[in-house]
Amino acid sequence: MHEISLMTNIMDITSQEMKKHGATKLISITVRYGVLSNVVPDSLLFAFEALTHKTPYEGAKIILVEEALSLQCHLCEHTFSPQGKEYLYIPCPACQTQGSFKLLAGEGIFLDRLEAE
Ligand SMILES: [Zn+2]
């Protein structure tokens, strides 16, 4: 389950941020994950519970936000959000060029927001 290691990274960033701002009580974190990251939200929640259990962060909330795919055509720079993950095989909706896109969003997982005091 790679969600544990992903969540460990998120919690590392969380504690660094809290230290930086002199915060001691974590209220909530918002985590964005791309549709291409193959993350299972339930596993992320489970990992968060496991990693915060019996720590100063116990009881904090986690908000998960799925990030849609966003692509930009290399040729005409048209930006679009295809449904599903078959973007490598679809033509650009604007110029019909096949599969030459820059990935703008929808990949990876990151800490979006942190609420602490
Ligand atoms: Zn195009």
Coordinates of N, CA and C and ligand atoms in Angstrom, one line a residue:
M1 N 0.8 -1.2 0.0 CA 0.0 0.0 0.0 C 0.9 1.2 0.0
H2 N 1.0 1.9 -1.2 CA 1.9 3.0 -1.2 C 1.4 4.3 -0.6
E3 N 0.1 4.2 -0.2 CA -0.5 5.4 0.5 C 0.2 5.7 1.8
I4 N 0.7 4.7 2.5 CA 1.4 5.0 3.7 C 2.6 5.8 3.5
S5 N 3.4 5.5 2.5 CA 4.6 6.3 2.3 C 4.3 7.7 1.7
L6 N 3.2 7.8 0.9 CA 2.8 9.1 0.5 C 2.3 10.0 1.6
M7 N 1.6 9.3 2.5 CA 1.1 10.0 3.7 C 2.2 10.4 4.7
T8 N 3.2 9.6 4.8 CA 4.4 9.9 5.6 C 5.0 11.2 5.1
N9 N 5.2 11.3 3.8 CA 5.7 12.5 3.2 C 4.9 13.7 3.5
I10 N 3.6 13.6 3.4 CA 2.7 14.7 3.7 C 2.8 15.1 5.1
M11 N 2.9 14.1 6.0 CA 3.0 14.5 7.4 C 4.3 15.1 7.8
D12 N 5.4 14.7 7.1 CA 6.7 15.4 7.3 C 6.6 16.8 6.9
I13 N 6.0 17.1 5.8 CA 5.8 18.5 5.3 C 4.9 19.3 6.3
T14 N 3.9 18.6 6.8 CA 3.0 19.2 7.8 C 3.7 19.6 9.0
S15 N 4.6 18.7 9.6 CA 5.3 19.1 10.8 C 6.3 20.2 10.5
Q16 N 6.9 20.2 9.4 CA 7.9 21.2 9.0 C 7.2 22.6 9.0
E17 N 6.0 22.6 8.3 CA 5.3 23.8 8.2 C 4.8 24.4 9.5
M18 N 4.4 23.4 10.4 CA 3.9 23.8 11.7 C 5.0 24.4 12.5
K19 N 6.2 23.8 12.4 CA 7.4 24.3 13.2 C 7.7 25.7 12.7
K20 N 7.7 25.9 11.4 CA 8.0 27.2 10.8 C 7.1 28.3 11.3
H21 N 5.9 27.9 11.5 CA 4.9 28.9 12.0 C 4.6 28.9 13.5
G22 N 5.4 28.1 14.2 CA 5.2 28.0 15.6 C 3.9 27.4 16.1
A23 N 3.2 26.6 15.3 CA 1.9 26.1 15.6 C 2.1 24.7 16.3
T24 N 1.2 24.4 17.2 CA 1.4 23.1 18.0 C 0.2 22.2 17.8
K25 N -1.0 22.8 17.5 CA -2.2 22.0 17.3 C -2.6 22.0 15.9
L26 N -2.7 20.7 15.3 CA -3.1 20.6 14.0 C -4.6 20.4 13.9
I27 N -5.3 21.3 13.1 CA -6.7 21.2 13.0 C -7.1 20.4 11.8
S28 N -6.6 20.7 10.7 CA -6.9 19.9 9.5 C -5.9 20.1 8.4
I29 N -5.8 19.2 7.5 CA -5.0 19.3 6.3 C -5.8 19.0 5.1
T30 N -5.5 19.6 4.0 CA -6.2 19.4 2.8 C -5.2 18.8 1.8
V31 N -5.5 17.6 1.3 CA -4.5 16.9 0.4 C -5.2 16.8 -1.0
R32 N -4.5 17.2 -2.0 CA -4.9 17.1 -3.4 C -4.2 15.9 -4.0
Y33 N -5.0 15.1 -4.7 CA -4.3 14.0 -5.4 C -4.9 13.9 -6.8
G34 N -4.0 13.7 -7.8 CA -4.4 13.7 -9.2 C -5.0 12.4 -9.5
V35 N -5.9 12.5 -10.6 CA -6.6 11.3 -11.0 C -5.6 10.2 -11.6
L36 N -4.4 10.7 -11.9 CA -3.4 9.7 -12.5 C -2.5 9.1 -11.4
S37 N -2.7 9.6 -10.1 CA -1.8 9.2 -9.1 C -2.1 7.8 -8.5
N38 N -3.2 7.2 -9.0 CA -3.6 5.8 -8.5 C -3.8 5.7 -7.0
V39 N -4.2 6.8 -6.4 CA -4.4 6.8 -5.0 C -5.8 6.3 -4.6
V40 N -5.9 5.5 -3.6 CA -7.2 5.0 -3.1 C -7.5 5.9 -1.9
P41 N -8.6 6.8 -2.1 CA -8.9 7.7 -1.0 C -9.0 7.0 0.4
D42 N -9.7 5.9 0.4 CA -9.9 5.2 1.7 C -8.6 4.8 2.3
S43 N -7.6 4.4 1.5 CA -6.3 4.0 2.0 C -5.6 5.2 2.5
L44 N -5.8 6.3 1.9 CA -5.1 7.6 2.4 C -5.7 7.9 3.8
L45 N -7.0 7.8 3.9 CA -7.7 8.1 5.2 C -7.1 7.2 6.3
F46 N -7.0 5.9 5.9 CA -6.5 4.9 6.8 C -5.1 5.2 7.2
A47 N -4.3 5.6 6.2 CA -2.9 5.9 6.5 C -2.8 7.1 7.4
F48 N -3.6 8.1 7.2 CA -3.6 9.3 8.0 C -4.0 8.9 9.5
E49 N -5.0 8.1 9.6 CA -5.4 7.7 11.0 C -4.3 7.0 11.7
A50 N -3.6 6.0 10.9 CA -2.6 5.2 11.5 C -1.4 6.1 11.9
L51 N -1.1 7.1 11.1 CA 0.1 7.9 11.3 C -0.1 9.0 12.4
T52 N -1.3 9.3 12.6 CA -1.6 10.4 13.6 C -2.0 9.8 15.0
H53 N -2.3 8.5 15.0 CA -2.7 7.8 16.2 C -1.7 8.0 17.3
K54 N -2.1 8.4 18.5 CA -1.2 8.6 19.6 C -0.1 9.6 19.3
T55 N -0.3 10.6 18.5 CA 0.6 11.6 18.2 C -0.1 13.0 18.6
P56 N 0.7 14.1 18.6 CA 0.0 15.4 18.9 C -1.0 15.7 17.8
Y57 N -1.0 15.0 16.7 CA -1.9 15.3 15.6 C -3.2 14.5 15.6
E58 N -3.3 13.7 16.6 CA -4.5 12.8 16.7 C -5.7 13.7 16.8
G59 N -6.8 13.3 16.0 CA -8.0 14.1 16.1 C -8.1 15.2 15.0
A60 N -7.0 15.4 14.3 CA -7.0 16.4 13.2 C -7.8 15.8 12.0
K61 N -8.3 16.7 11.2 CA -9.2 16.3 10.1 C -8.3 16.2 8.8
I62 N -8.7 15.4 7.9 CA -8.1 15.4 6.6 C -9.2 15.5 5.6
I63 N -8.9 16.4 4.6 CA -9.8 16.7 3.5 C -9.1 16.3 2.2
L64 N -9.8 15.4 1.5 CA -9.2 14.9 0.3 C -9.9 15.5 -0.9
V65 N -9.0 16.0 -1.8 CA -9.6 16.7 -3.0 C -9.0 16.0 -4.2
E66 N -9.8 15.5 -5.1 CA -9.3 14.9 -6.3 C -9.1 16.0 -7.4
E67 N -7.9 15.9 -8.0 CA -7.6 16.9 -9.0 C -7.8 16.3 -10.4
A68 N -8.6 17.0 -11.2 CA -8.9 16.5 -12.5 C -7.6 16.6 -13.4
L69 N -7.7 15.9 -14.5 CA -6.6 15.9 -15.4 C -6.7 17.2 -16.2
S70 N -5.6 17.8 -16.5 CA -5.6 19.0 -17.3 C -4.4 19.0 -18.2
L71 N -4.7 19.0 -19.5 CA -3.6 18.9 -20.5 C -3.6 20.1 -21.5
Q72 N -2.3 20.3 -22.0 CA -2.2 21.3 -22.9 C -1.5 20.8 -24.2
C73 N -2.1 21.1 -25.3 CA -1.6 20.6 -26.6 C -0.3 21.2 -26.9
H74 N 0.7 20.4 -27.3 CA 2.0 21.0 -27.6 C 2.0 21.9 -28.9
L75 N 1.1 21.5 -29.8 CA 1.0 22.2 -31.1 C 0.3 23.5 -31.0
C76 N -1.0 23.5 -30.5 CA -1.8 24.7 -30.6 C -2.0 25.3 -29.2
E77 N -1.5 24.7 -28.2 CA -1.6 25.2 -26.8 C -3.0 25.2 -26.2
H78 N -3.9 24.5 -26.9 CA -5.2 24.4 -26.3 C -5.2 23.6 -25.0
T79 N -5.9 24.1 -24.0 CA -6.0 23.4 -22.7 C -7.3 22.7 -22.5
F80 N -7.3 21.5 -22.1 CA -8.5 20.7 -21.9 C -8.4 19.7 -20.8
S81 N -9.5 19.2 -20.4 CA -9.6 18.2 -19.3 C -10.4 16.9 -19.8
P82 N -9.6 15.9 -20.3 CA -10.3 14.8 -20.8 C -10.9 13.9 -19.6
Q83 N -11.9 13.2 -19.9 CA -12.5 12.3 -18.9 C -11.7 11.0 -19.0
G84 N -11.4 10.3 -17.9 CA -10.7 9.1 -17.9 C -9.2 9.3 -18.1
K85 N -8.5 8.2 -18.3 CA -7.1 8.2 -18.3 C -6.5 7.8 -19.7
E86 N -7.4 7.8 -20.7 CA -6.9 7.4 -22.0 C -6.4 8.6 -22.8
Y87 N -5.9 9.6 -22.1 CA -5.5 10.8 -22.8 C -4.4 10.6 -23.8
L88 N -3.6 9.5 -23.6 CA -2.5 9.3 -24.6 C -2.9 8.9 -26.0
Y89 N -4.2 8.5 -26.0 CA -4.7 8.0 -27.3 C -5.7 8.8 -27.9
I90 N -6.0 10.0 -27.4 CA -7.0 10.8 -27.9 C -6.4 12.0 -28.7
P91 N -7.1 12.5 -29.7 CA -6.6 13.7 -30.4 C -7.0 15.0 -29.7
C92 N -6.2 16.0 -29.9 CA -6.5 17.3 -29.4 C -7.9 17.8 -29.9
P93 N -8.8 18.2 -29.0 CA -10.1 18.6 -29.4 C -10.1 19.8 -30.4
A94 N -9.0 20.6 -30.3 CA -8.9 21.8 -31.1 C -8.3 21.6 -32.5
C95 N -7.1 20.9 -32.5 CA -6.4 20.8 -33.8 C -6.3 19.4 -34.2
Q96 N -6.8 18.4 -33.5 CA -6.8 17.0 -33.8 C -5.5 16.3 -33.9
T97 N -4.4 16.9 -33.4 CA -3.1 16.3 -33.3 C -3.2 15.2 -32.2
Q98 N -2.6 14.0 -32.5 CA -2.7 12.9 -31.7 C -1.7 12.9 -30.6
G99 N -2.1 12.8 -29.3 CA -1.3 12.5 -28.2 C 0.0 13.2 -28.0
S100 N 0.0 14.5 -28.1 CA 1.2 15.3 -27.8 C 0.9 16.4 -26.8
F101 N 0.8 16.0 -25.6 CA 0.2 16.9 -24.6 C 1.2 17.1 -23.4
K102 N 1.1 18.3 -22.9 CA 1.8 18.6 -21.6 C 0.9 18.4 -20.5
L103 N 1.3 17.7 -19.4 CA 0.4 17.5 -18.3 C 0.5 18.7 -17.3
L104 N -0.6 19.4 -17.2 CA -0.7 20.6 -16.3 C -1.1 20.2 -14.9
A105 N -2.0 19.3 -14.8 CA -2.5 18.9 -13.5 C -3.1 17.5 -13.6
G106 N -3.2 16.8 -12.4 CA -3.8 15.5 -12.4 C -2.9 14.4 -12.0
E107 N -1.6 14.8 -11.7 CA -0.6 13.8 -11.4 C -0.1 14.1 -10.0
G108 N 0.3 13.1 -9.3 CA 0.9 13.3 -8.0 C 0.0 13.7 -6.8
I109 N 0.6 13.9 -5.7 CA -0.2 14.1 -4.5 C 0.5 15.2 -3.7
F110 N -0.2 16.1 -3.1 CA 0.5 17.2 -2.4 C -0.4 17.8 -1.3
L111 N 0.3 18.4 -0.4 CA -0.4 19.1 0.7 C -0.9 20.5 0.2
D112 N -2.1 20.7 0.2 CA -2.7 21.9 -0.4 C -2.9 23.0 0.6
R113 N -3.4 22.6 1.8 CA -3.7 23.5 2.8 C -3.5 22.9 4.2
L114 N -3.2 23.8 5.1 CA -2.9 23.3 6.4 C -3.5 24.3 7.4
E115 N -4.3 23.8 8.3 CA -4.9 24.6 9.4 C -4.4 24.2 10.7
A116 N -3.7 25.1 11.4 CA -3.2 24.8 12.7 C -3.2 26.0 13.6
E117 N -3.0 25.8 14.9 CA -2.9 27.0 15.8 C -1.9 26.7 16.9
Ligands
ZN1 ZN -4.0 21.1 -30.4

